[in-house]
Tab-separated table of C-alpha atoms in Angstrom:
chain	number	residue	atom	x	y	z
A	688	MET	CA	123.780	114.769	103.937
A	689	PRO	CA	120.565	116.348	105.336
A	690	LYS	CA	117.394	114.399	104.820
A	691	LYS	CA	115.021	115.965	102.309
A	692	GLU	CA	111.899	117.644	103.650
A	693	LYS	CA	108.883	115.354	103.499
A	694	LYS	CA	106.162	116.034	100.999
A	695	LEU	CA	102.945	117.551	102.302
A	696	TRP	CA	101.398	114.149	101.612
A	697	GLY	CA	104.397	112.143	102.884
A	698	GLY	CA	103.271	111.069	106.367
A	699	ARG	CA	102.996	107.358	105.566
A	700	PHE	CA	106.217	107.197	103.505
A	701	ASP	CA	109.596	106.187	104.950
A	702	ASN	CA	111.783	106.919	101.925
A	703	ASN	CA	112.093	109.986	99.762
A	704	GLN	CA	110.804	109.950	96.223
A	705	SER	CA	113.300	109.164	93.480
A	706	PRO	CA	114.581	112.380	91.841
A	707	LEU	CA	113.776	110.847	88.448
A	708	VAL	CA	110.191	110.151	89.518
A	709	GLU	CA	109.987	113.643	90.972
A	710	GLU	CA	111.045	115.130	87.644
A	711	TYR	CA	108.754	112.825	85.642
A	712	THR	CA	105.610	113.475	87.688
A	713	GLN	CA	105.917	117.181	88.492
A	714	SER	CA	103.543	119.529	86.706
A	715	VAL	CA	104.636	122.908	88.028
A	716	GLU	CA	106.429	123.621	84.741
A	717	PHE	CA	103.056	124.253	83.136
A	718	ASP	CA	100.394	124.447	85.838
A	719	PHE	CA	102.053	127.529	87.323
A	720	ASN	CA	99.911	129.262	84.688
A	721	PHE	CA	96.943	128.685	87.018
A	722	PHE	CA	98.346	130.588	90.004
A	723	GLN	CA	95.669	133.297	89.833
A	724	GLU	CA	92.911	130.698	89.664
A	725	ASP	CA	94.474	128.690	92.496
A	726	ILE	CA	94.615	131.754	94.730
A	727	GLN	CA	91.098	132.832	93.731
A	728	GLY	CA	89.739	129.375	94.569
A	729	SER	CA	91.672	129.236	97.826
A	730	ILE	CA	90.304	132.582	98.983
A	731	ALA	CA	86.766	131.453	98.150
A	732	HIS	CA	87.358	128.176	100.016
A	733	ALA	CA	88.738	130.050	103.034
A	734	LYS	CA	85.725	132.356	103.116
A	735	MET	CA	83.441	129.343	103.020
A	736	LEU	CA	85.392	127.697	105.895
A	737	ALA	CA	84.925	130.871	107.919
A	738	GLU	CA	81.235	130.946	106.984
A	739	ILE	CA	80.724	127.464	108.510
A	740	GLY	CA	82.856	128.208	111.581
A	741	ILE	CA	86.025	126.243	110.824
A	742	LEU	CA	88.120	129.411	110.529
A	743	THR	CA	87.877	132.464	112.759
A	744	PRO	CA	87.558	135.894	111.129
A	745	GLN	CA	91.140	136.605	112.215
A	746	GLU	CA	92.402	133.400	110.616
A	747	LEU	CA	90.494	134.185	107.422
A	748	ASN	CA	92.053	137.650	107.196
A	749	LEU	CA	95.507	136.181	107.789
A	750	LEU	CA	95.023	133.600	105.024
A	751	ILE	CA	93.709	136.162	102.555
A	752	GLN	CA	96.609	138.515	103.297
A	753	GLY	CA	99.076	135.672	102.813
A	754	LEU	CA	97.509	134.548	99.547
A	755	GLU	CA	97.437	138.104	98.212
A	756	LYS	CA	101.101	138.529	99.112
A	757	ILE	CA	101.933	135.314	97.240
A	758	GLN	CA	100.050	136.595	94.189
A	759	ALA	CA	102.057	139.806	94.287
A	760	GLU	CA	105.302	137.822	94.595
A	761	ILE	CA	104.391	135.713	91.559
A	762	GLU	CA	103.320	138.700	89.480
A	763	THR	CA	106.545	140.576	90.265
A	764	GLY	CA	108.700	137.521	89.527
A	765	VAL	CA	110.205	137.045	92.993
A	766	PHE	CA	108.294	133.860	93.823
A	767	GLU	CA	110.490	130.755	93.635
A	768	TRP	CA	108.805	127.804	91.940
A	769	LYS	CA	110.188	124.454	93.137
A	770	LYS	CA	109.747	121.205	91.238
A	771	GLU	CA	110.046	119.163	94.405
A	772	PHE	CA	106.703	120.658	95.492
A	773	GLU	CA	105.203	119.056	92.380
A	774	ASP	CA	102.529	121.542	91.315
A	775	VAL	CA	101.109	125.028	91.603
A	776	HIS	CA	98.950	124.044	94.586
A	777	MET	CA	101.752	122.691	96.764
A	778	ASN	CA	104.098	125.533	95.867
A	779	ILE	CA	101.547	128.096	96.973
A	780	GLU	CA	100.543	126.173	100.095
A	781	LYS	CA	104.172	125.775	101.183
A	782	ARG	CA	104.795	129.484	100.804
A	783	LEU	CA	101.546	130.313	102.607
A	784	ILE	CA	102.626	128.272	105.634
A	785	GLU	CA	105.970	130.078	105.599
A	786	LEU	CA	104.161	133.417	105.624
A	787	VAL	CA	101.315	132.834	108.108
A	788	GLY	CA	102.433	129.822	110.120
A	789	ASP	CA	100.200	126.982	111.274
A	790	VAL	CA	96.994	128.699	110.220
A	791	GLY	CA	98.177	128.097	106.660
A	792	LYS	CA	97.854	124.372	107.327
A	793	LYS	CA	94.122	124.836	107.926
A	794	LEU	CA	93.375	126.011	104.388
A	795	HIS	CA	93.228	122.509	102.939
A	796	THR	CA	90.487	121.465	105.372
A	797	GLY	CA	87.715	119.730	103.462
A	798	ARG	CA	89.613	120.027	100.198
A	799	SER	CA	91.615	117.621	98.047
A	800	ARG	CA	93.967	118.425	95.214
A	801	ASN	CA	91.466	116.500	93.117
A	802	ASP	CA	88.684	119.056	93.477
A	803	GLN	CA	91.209	121.900	93.796
A	804	VAL	CA	92.830	121.278	90.422
A	805	ALA	CA	89.437	120.718	88.811
A	806	LEU	CA	88.334	124.132	90.074
A	807	ASP	CA	91.542	125.887	89.037
A	808	PHE	CA	91.383	124.441	85.556
A	809	ARG	CA	87.698	125.256	85.113
A	810	LEU	CA	88.399	128.856	86.109
A	811	TYR	CA	91.292	129.027	83.645
A	812	VAL	CA	89.358	127.424	80.781
A	813	ALA	CA	86.368	129.719	81.378
A	814	LYS	CA	88.618	132.782	81.236
A	815	ALA	CA	90.411	131.480	78.125
A	816	VAL	CA	87.289	130.741	76.084
A	817	LYS	CA	85.858	134.151	76.981
A	818	GLU	CA	89.020	135.639	75.475
A	819	TRP	CA	88.359	133.578	72.339
A	820	GLN	CA	84.923	135.161	72.215
A	821	GLU	CA	86.456	138.640	72.257
A	822	TYR	CA	88.846	137.741	69.434
A	823	LEU	CA	86.018	136.138	67.444
A	824	ARG	CA	83.854	139.232	67.836
A	825	GLU	CA	86.739	141.422	66.657
A	826	LEU	CA	87.322	139.189	63.623
A	827	ILE	CA	83.607	139.222	62.778
A	828	THR	CA	83.693	143.011	63.064
A	829	ALA	CA	86.607	143.148	60.619
A	830	LEU	CA	84.755	140.922	58.148
A	831	VAL	CA	81.655	143.095	58.430
A	832	LYS	CA	83.681	146.268	57.855
A	833	VAL	CA	85.318	144.895	54.707
A	834	ALA	CA	82.041	143.388	53.469
A	835	SER	CA	80.262	146.745	53.905
A	836	LYS	CA	82.664	148.280	51.402
A	837	ASN	CA	82.253	145.470	48.867
A	838	LYS	CA	78.515	144.925	48.415
A	839	ASP	CA	78.865	145.712	44.704
A	840	THR	CA	82.175	143.947	44.136
A	841	LEU	CA	81.643	140.825	42.048
A	842	LEU	CA	83.703	137.647	42.016
A	843	PRO	CA	83.177	134.043	40.955
A	844	GLY	CA	81.476	131.797	43.446
A	845	PHE	CA	82.874	128.261	43.284
A	846	THR	CA	81.657	124.731	43.706
A	847	HIS	CA	84.248	121.961	43.344
A	848	LEU	CA	86.696	124.910	43.067
A	849	GLN	CA	85.251	125.491	39.606
A	850	PRO	CA	83.497	128.742	38.574
A	851	ALA	CA	79.798	128.403	39.394
A	852	GLN	CA	77.825	131.632	39.740
A	853	PRO	CA	78.661	135.295	40.339
A	854	VAL	CA	78.377	136.498	43.928
A	855	SER	CA	79.236	139.686	45.723
A	856	LEU	CA	82.471	139.768	47.675
A	857	ALA	CA	80.420	140.896	50.673
A	858	GLN	CA	78.319	137.728	50.473
A	859	HIS	CA	81.462	135.605	50.364
A	860	LEU	CA	83.039	137.321	53.367
A	861	LEU	CA	79.837	137.252	55.393
A	862	ALA	CA	79.745	133.464	55.037
A	863	TYR	CA	82.831	133.437	57.267
A	864	ALA	CA	81.302	135.987	59.635
A	865	TRP	CA	78.368	133.635	60.202
A	866	MET	CA	80.771	130.712	60.780
A	867	PHE	CA	82.694	132.604	63.434
A	868	LYS	CA	79.443	133.796	65.022
A	869	ARG	CA	78.447	130.141	65.485
A	870	ASP	CA	81.827	129.543	67.154
A	871	PHE	CA	81.127	132.431	69.528
A	872	GLU	CA	77.741	130.945	70.369
A	873	ARG	CA	79.212	127.477	70.937
A	874	ILE	CA	81.392	129.009	73.622
A	875	GLN	CA	78.380	130.748	75.158
A	876	ASP	CA	76.597	127.418	75.389
A	877	ALA	CA	79.667	125.550	76.659
A	878	LEU	CA	80.103	128.035	79.521
A	879	LYS	CA	76.917	126.611	81.053
A	880	ARG	CA	78.870	123.391	81.602
A	881	ILE	CA	82.337	124.870	82.186
A	882	GLU	CA	81.282	127.224	84.981
A	883	VAL	CA	80.301	124.525	87.476
A	884	SER	CA	82.299	124.471	90.702
A	885	PRO	CA	83.651	121.067	91.822
A	886	LEU	CA	85.029	122.358	95.134
A	887	GLY	CA	83.564	120.388	98.028
A	888	ALA	CA	83.744	117.077	96.197
A	889	ALA	CA	87.089	116.592	98.009
A	890	ALA	CA	88.970	113.474	96.874
A	891	LEU	CA	85.935	111.717	95.396
A	892	ALA	CA	83.215	111.064	97.992
A	893	GLY	CA	82.436	114.567	99.196
A	894	SER	CA	83.399	115.918	102.605
A	895	ALA	CA	82.506	115.028	106.181
A	896	TYR	CA	82.623	118.729	106.990
A	897	ALA	CA	79.478	120.783	106.534
A	898	LEU	CA	80.875	122.553	103.479
A	899	ASN	CA	78.817	124.858	101.275
A	900	PRO	CA	79.742	124.252	97.605
A	901	ASP	CA	77.148	126.758	96.416
A	902	PHE	CA	78.820	129.482	98.486
A	903	VAL	CA	82.108	128.830	96.687
A	904	ALA	CA	80.416	128.751	93.268
A	905	LYS	CA	78.800	132.132	93.907
A	906	GLU	CA	82.031	133.583	95.299
A	907	ILE	CA	84.017	132.728	92.152
A	908	GLY	CA	81.227	133.770	89.777
A	909	PHE	CA	80.252	130.293	88.588
A	910	ARG	CA	76.707	129.361	87.639
A	911	ALA	CA	76.355	126.279	89.854
A	912	SER	CA	78.152	123.658	91.913
A	913	PHE	CA	78.493	119.927	91.263
A	914	ASN	CA	75.707	117.378	91.692
A	915	ASN	CA	77.886	114.260	92.002
A	916	SER	CA	81.235	114.307	93.788
A	917	MET	CA	82.719	111.428	91.791
A	918	ASP	CA	81.829	113.082	88.508
A	919	ALA	CA	83.087	116.438	89.775
A	920	VAL	CA	86.698	115.323	90.310
A	921	SER	CA	86.969	113.115	87.229
A	922	ASP	CA	85.057	115.146	84.640
A	923	ARG	CA	87.128	116.712	81.886
A	924	ASP	CA	84.267	117.244	79.459
A	925	PHE	CA	84.707	120.982	79.927
A	926	VAL	CA	88.224	120.749	78.473
A	927	LEU	CA	87.204	118.375	75.699
A	928	GLU	CA	84.311	120.612	74.687
A	929	SER	CA	86.594	123.646	74.640
A	930	LEU	CA	89.172	121.788	72.553
A	931	PHE	CA	86.423	120.736	70.144
A	932	ILE	CA	85.262	124.340	69.806
A	933	ALA	CA	88.867	125.378	69.202
A	934	SER	CA	89.132	122.721	66.495
A	935	VAL	CA	86.060	124.096	64.712
A	936	ILE	CA	87.375	127.672	65.017
A	937	GLN	CA	90.716	126.610	63.570
A	938	ALA	CA	88.955	124.719	60.763
A	939	HIS	CA	87.093	127.895	59.847
A	940	LEU	CA	90.312	129.914	60.003
A	941	SER	CA	92.009	127.315	57.831
A	942	ARG	CA	89.288	127.579	55.188
A	943	LEU	CA	89.673	131.351	55.113
A	944	CYS	CA	93.450	130.932	54.915
A	945	GLU	CA	92.996	128.665	51.906
A	946	GLU	CA	90.924	131.349	50.170
A	947	ILE	CA	93.597	133.975	50.865
A	948	ILE	CA	96.347	131.659	49.621
A	949	LEU	CA	94.469	130.967	46.387
A	950	TRP	CA	93.297	134.534	45.849
A	951	SER	CA	96.780	135.984	46.375
A	952	ASN	CA	98.246	133.686	43.701
A	953	PRO	CA	98.772	135.860	40.591
A	954	CYS	CA	96.923	133.219	38.556
A	955	PHE	CA	93.849	134.356	40.525
A	956	GLY	CA	95.016	137.857	41.421
A	957	PHE	CA	91.939	138.583	43.523
A	958	VAL	CA	93.876	140.038	46.444
A	959	LEU	CA	97.207	141.668	47.224
A	960	LEU	CA	98.861	140.574	50.446
A	961	PRO	CA	100.085	143.294	52.800
A	962	ASP	CA	103.859	143.244	53.136
A	963	GLU	CA	103.567	142.860	56.902
A	964	PHE	CA	101.878	139.479	56.504
A	965	ALA	CA	103.985	137.973	53.725
A	966	THR	CA	107.549	136.769	53.190
A	967	GLY	CA	109.923	136.574	50.247
A	968	SER	CA	112.060	133.843	48.767
A	969	SER	CA	115.755	133.391	49.466
A	970	ILE	CA	116.360	132.676	45.759
A	971	MET	CA	113.417	134.044	43.737
A	972	PRO	CA	113.220	137.845	43.974
A	973	GLN	CA	109.665	138.105	42.658
A	974	LYS	CA	108.051	135.926	45.327
A	975	LYS	CA	105.555	137.176	47.890
A	976	ASN	CA	104.527	134.182	49.931
A	977	PRO	CA	101.392	133.928	52.118
A	978	ASP	CA	103.339	132.373	54.989
A	979	VAL	CA	101.049	133.593	57.777
A	980	ALA	CA	98.019	131.992	56.124
A	981	GLU	CA	99.986	128.815	55.384
A	982	ILE	CA	101.279	128.461	58.950
A	983	MET	CA	97.811	129.128	60.334
A	984	ARG	CA	96.399	126.476	58.006
A	985	GLY	CA	99.136	124.097	59.147
A	986	LYS	CA	98.407	124.652	62.839
A	987	THR	CA	94.969	123.130	62.333
A	988	GLY	CA	96.470	119.642	62.617
A	989	ARG	CA	98.111	120.652	65.874
A	990	ILE	CA	94.793	121.816	67.340
A	991	TYR	CA	93.045	118.633	66.199
A	992	GLY	CA	95.883	116.615	67.745
A	993	ASN	CA	95.370	118.268	71.122
A	994	LEU	CA	91.704	117.256	71.090
A	995	VAL	CA	92.480	113.679	70.079
A	996	SER	CA	95.235	113.524	72.700
A	997	LEU	CA	92.861	114.285	75.557
A	998	LEU	CA	90.085	112.098	74.154
A	999	THR	CA	92.604	109.252	74.223
A	1000	VAL	CA	93.609	110.052	77.802
A	1001	VAL	CA	90.065	109.940	79.190
A	1002	LYS	CA	88.672	107.076	77.107
A	1003	GLY	CA	89.759	104.285	79.464
A	1004	LEU	CA	89.814	105.973	82.869
A	1005	PRO	CA	87.779	104.334	85.636
A	1006	LEU	CA	86.177	106.593	88.213
A	1007	THR	CA	87.363	108.740	89.777
A	1008	TYR	CA	90.523	110.847	89.632
A	1009	ASN	CA	93.568	109.302	87.960
A	1010	ARG	CA	96.947	110.956	87.509
A	1011	ASP	CA	96.568	110.523	83.754
A	1012	LEU	CA	94.430	113.662	83.974
A	1013	GLN	CA	97.592	115.673	84.483
A	1014	GLU	CA	97.901	115.342	80.696
A	1015	ASP	CA	94.881	117.598	80.169
A	1016	LYS	CA	96.752	120.855	80.834
A	1017	GLU	CA	99.433	121.096	78.155
A	1018	PRO	CA	97.107	120.386	75.191
A	1019	PHE	CA	94.768	123.136	76.344
A	1020	LEU	CA	97.540	125.626	77.091
A	1021	ASP	CA	98.976	125.053	73.621
A	1022	THR	CA	95.535	125.361	72.034
A	1023	HIS	CA	94.750	128.555	73.926
A	1024	LYS	CA	97.961	130.186	72.732
A	1025	THR	CA	97.485	129.033	69.130
A	1026	ILE	CA	93.812	129.954	68.808
A	1027	SER	CA	94.261	133.363	70.416
A	1028	LEU	CA	97.189	134.363	68.222
A	1029	SER	CA	95.551	132.957	65.079
A	1030	LEU	CA	92.362	134.970	65.614
A	1031	ILE	CA	94.292	138.155	66.344
A	1032	LEU	CA	96.544	137.725	63.305
A	1033	MET	CA	93.673	136.925	60.964
A	1034	LYS	CA	91.838	140.088	61.981
A	1035	GLU	CA	94.931	142.257	61.524
A	1036	MET	CA	95.833	140.671	58.187
A	1037	PHE	CA	92.302	140.792	56.845
A	1038	LEU	CA	91.885	144.502	57.434
A	1039	LYS	CA	94.956	145.164	55.266
A	1040	LEU	CA	94.110	142.935	52.292
A	1041	LYS	CA	93.641	144.796	49.003
A	1042	PHE	CA	90.983	143.277	46.760
A	1043	GLN	CA	91.449	143.522	43.005
A	1044	GLN	CA	87.978	144.068	41.574
A	1045	GLN	CA	88.976	144.071	37.899
A	1046	ASN	CA	90.698	140.696	38.178
A	1047	MET	CA	87.621	139.222	39.849
A	1048	LEU	CA	85.406	140.509	37.040
A	1049	LYS	CA	87.731	139.044	34.391
A	1050	ALA	CA	87.533	135.679	36.155
A	1051	ILE	CA	83.742	135.821	36.082
A	1052	LYS	CA	83.743	136.319	32.320
A	1053	LYS	CA	86.127	133.427	31.767
A	1054	GLY	CA	83.983	130.925	33.604
A	1055	PHE	CA	80.569	131.250	31.867
A	1056	LEU	CA	79.073	132.088	35.259
A	1057	ASN	CA	75.898	133.400	33.625
A	1058	ALA	CA	74.963	130.040	32.100
A	1059	THR	CA	72.407	129.418	34.849
A	1060	GLU	CA	70.910	132.827	34.076
A	1061	LEU	CA	70.417	131.747	30.475
A	1062	ALA	CA	68.676	128.547	31.573
A	1063	ASP	CA	66.425	130.522	33.947
A	1064	TYR	CA	65.684	133.006	31.124
A	1065	LEU	CA	64.523	130.153	28.884
A	1066	VAL	CA	62.342	128.703	31.672
A	1067	LEU	CA	60.575	132.055	31.954
A	1068	LYS	CA	60.009	131.823	28.171
A	1069	GLY	CA	58.167	128.544	28.676
A	1070	VAL	CA	61.009	126.065	28.032
A	1071	PRO	CA	61.096	123.111	30.492
A	1072	PHE	CA	64.100	123.430	32.792
A	1073	ARG	CA	65.863	120.243	31.676
A	1074	GLU	CA	65.575	121.307	28.049
A	1075	ALA	CA	66.704	124.827	28.967
A	1076	HIS	CA	69.703	123.325	30.756
A	1077	HIS	CA	70.765	121.459	27.603
A	1078	ILE	CA	70.292	124.500	25.359
A	1079	SER	CA	72.416	126.612	27.713
A	1080	GLY	CA	75.068	123.892	27.797
A	1081	ARG	CA	75.284	123.775	24.012
A	1082	LEU	CA	75.630	127.565	23.829
A	1083	VAL	CA	78.403	127.440	26.457
A	1084	LYS	CA	80.184	124.879	24.299
A	1085	LEU	CA	79.809	127.137	21.251
A	1086	ALA	CA	81.230	130.142	23.131
A	1087	GLU	CA	84.058	128.003	24.511
A	1088	ASN	CA	84.991	126.838	20.989
A	1089	LYS	CA	85.006	130.445	19.810
A	1090	ASN	CA	87.026	131.504	22.878
A	1091	ILE	CA	84.496	134.164	23.844
A	1092	SER	CA	82.135	134.703	26.764
A	1093	LEU	CA	78.497	133.625	26.621
A	1094	GLU	CA	77.196	137.194	26.338
A	1095	GLU	CA	79.515	137.785	23.363
A	1096	LEU	CA	77.573	135.291	21.219
A	1097	SER	CA	75.329	136.964	18.655
A	1098	LEU	CA	71.561	136.828	18.929
A	1099	GLU	CA	71.477	134.865	15.667
A	1100	GLU	CA	73.823	132.214	17.075
A	1101	MET	CA	71.647	131.851	20.142
A	1102	LYS	CA	68.398	131.692	18.187
A	1103	LYS	CA	69.761	128.751	16.192
A	1104	GLU	CA	69.628	126.767	19.427
A	1105	CYS	CA	66.276	128.153	20.586
A	1106	SER	CA	63.892	130.383	18.679
A	1107	LYS	CA	62.422	131.760	21.909
A	1108	ILE	CA	65.593	133.711	22.661
A	1109	GLU	CA	65.100	137.424	22.054
A	1110	GLU	CA	67.104	140.647	22.427
A	1111	ASP	CA	66.275	140.802	26.133
A	1112	VAL	CA	68.549	137.792	26.693
A	1113	PHE	CA	71.547	140.122	27.020
A	1114	GLU	CA	69.956	141.860	29.971
A	1115	ALA	CA	69.433	138.445	31.576
A	1116	LEU	CA	73.109	137.589	30.996
A	1117	ASP	CA	74.368	140.711	32.771
A	1118	TYR	CA	76.357	139.657	35.849
A	1119	LYS	CA	75.080	142.448	38.060
A	1120	GLN	CA	71.520	141.542	37.117
A	1121	ALA	CA	72.266	137.942	38.055
A	1122	ILE	CA	73.182	139.084	41.548
A	1123	GLN	CA	70.267	141.527	41.856
A	1124	LYS	CA	67.782	138.728	41.175
A	1125	ARG	CA	68.901	136.665	44.154
A	1126	ASN	CA	67.107	138.805	46.677
A	1127	ILE	CA	65.721	136.023	48.843
A	1128	LYS	CA	66.741	135.650	52.488
A	1129	GLY	CA	70.443	134.823	52.658
A	1130	GLY	CA	70.981	135.517	48.949
A	1131	THR	CA	73.739	137.521	47.338
A	1132	ALA	CA	71.633	140.500	46.202
A	1133	PRO	CA	72.617	143.873	47.724
A	1134	LYS	CA	69.393	144.145	49.734
A	1135	SER	CA	69.849	140.675	51.175
A	1136	VAL	CA	73.502	141.401	51.955
A	1137	GLU	CA	72.503	144.678	53.609
A	1138	PHE	CA	70.020	142.757	55.757
A	1139	GLN	CA	72.783	140.360	56.821
A	1140	LEU	CA	75.115	143.246	57.596
A	1141	ASN	CA	72.495	144.906	59.781
A	1142	LEU	CA	71.867	141.674	61.670
A	1143	LEU	CA	75.574	141.217	62.318
A	1144	LYS	CA	76.122	144.852	63.299
A	1145	GLU	CA	73.277	144.594	65.780
A	1146	TRP	CA	74.761	141.360	67.155
A	1147	ILE	CA	78.226	142.913	67.474
A	1148	LYS	CA	76.834	145.850	69.483
A	1149	LYS	CA	74.789	143.522	71.652
A	1150	ASN	CA	77.965	141.616	72.501
A	1151	GLY	CA	80.033	144.614	73.480
A	1152	GLY	CA	81.607	145.586	70.151
A	1153	SER	CA	81.196	148.419	67.710
A	1154	VAL	CA	81.304	148.703	63.923
């Protein structure tokens, strides 16, 4: 039986690795996703080696041609990934040596897999979170579009999931737009820390070669290179921060899903689900279930779990690189897929929701949402607020006992509780008037909502979108 080919790192080993260990420790099953980043980083590293005189121009051209050929092979599906080569790096290096000969063995000069994988992963994470930004901007744009059409649509605003005060549907939807805008900005801030090149840190102590880490950072489009070689190879804050941002995004999506689930329930009847984003029941013909929103809400735990998983991995690691860090890839890959699809689906679903204005207005009237307006009316008549609060509460109780809305009480009934109430009280109890009054910054009045819409539209355009 022929002896197995030695690993690229196998010079000091006499015996081959156990097949079970080989299977257990290989990562190529998932880190093949980073082939573009690995090739990009390798080309930048090769250019830097040529810049400092370790490679000749001819050798550099040969390496670049070989790496570009490998990329084409991978993209066309003819590249053969082998588990015995452990990871994306070794698979590509092995093939490069096959293609260009001994010059391929020079590429790893001054480089370790420790700083190589850190670079690859940073490049991948940076690209992924920028995609999240695009999806967030598109979702914000969808919210703004729907809000623009519903500045005068009224619905109950809730606290404790109980009817509180009337708000415009636009105001409600824009609350989510501002949430997702913060998520976008978190990514913008995190990129300052993600886009830092670790290449040149080598295994942990830096390199004895006169490498130029800043050259590599500039070549790959990163903002800076590392300041401490030990930190550079062991840092996974950039993944943790990205997973945290993903967790917040998914939390915001989950909250919006909860609204859609509640609103689409016929007991609320605020919204009709589009057929494309609902399912039926195998036994109950009348059912139209909000499965997309429910599954998206359910995936929140999965995203949180990925963050906690990596936090647990890094919590006890001594400096510097430890193989435990191989466990950082799969949680992020899963999160990237989940977040991306969730944001895309939410945008598509949201644009097709049909809001039921009459049902929202009926719900407002059921909940005595103008009780605060009555209290404010009495304050303007000179009644101390606490006393006005009690008077309004007693009138709510009276209307509740009569099974009518507050504005359906007669003037005489109201005056029995407070003689200062006059005919103009009915204007104060009008729901549209209640909204019009709240014209302060961030309020639900049409002018305030219009101001918010303009701010968001300007922001969307500034960040490459259109409304």
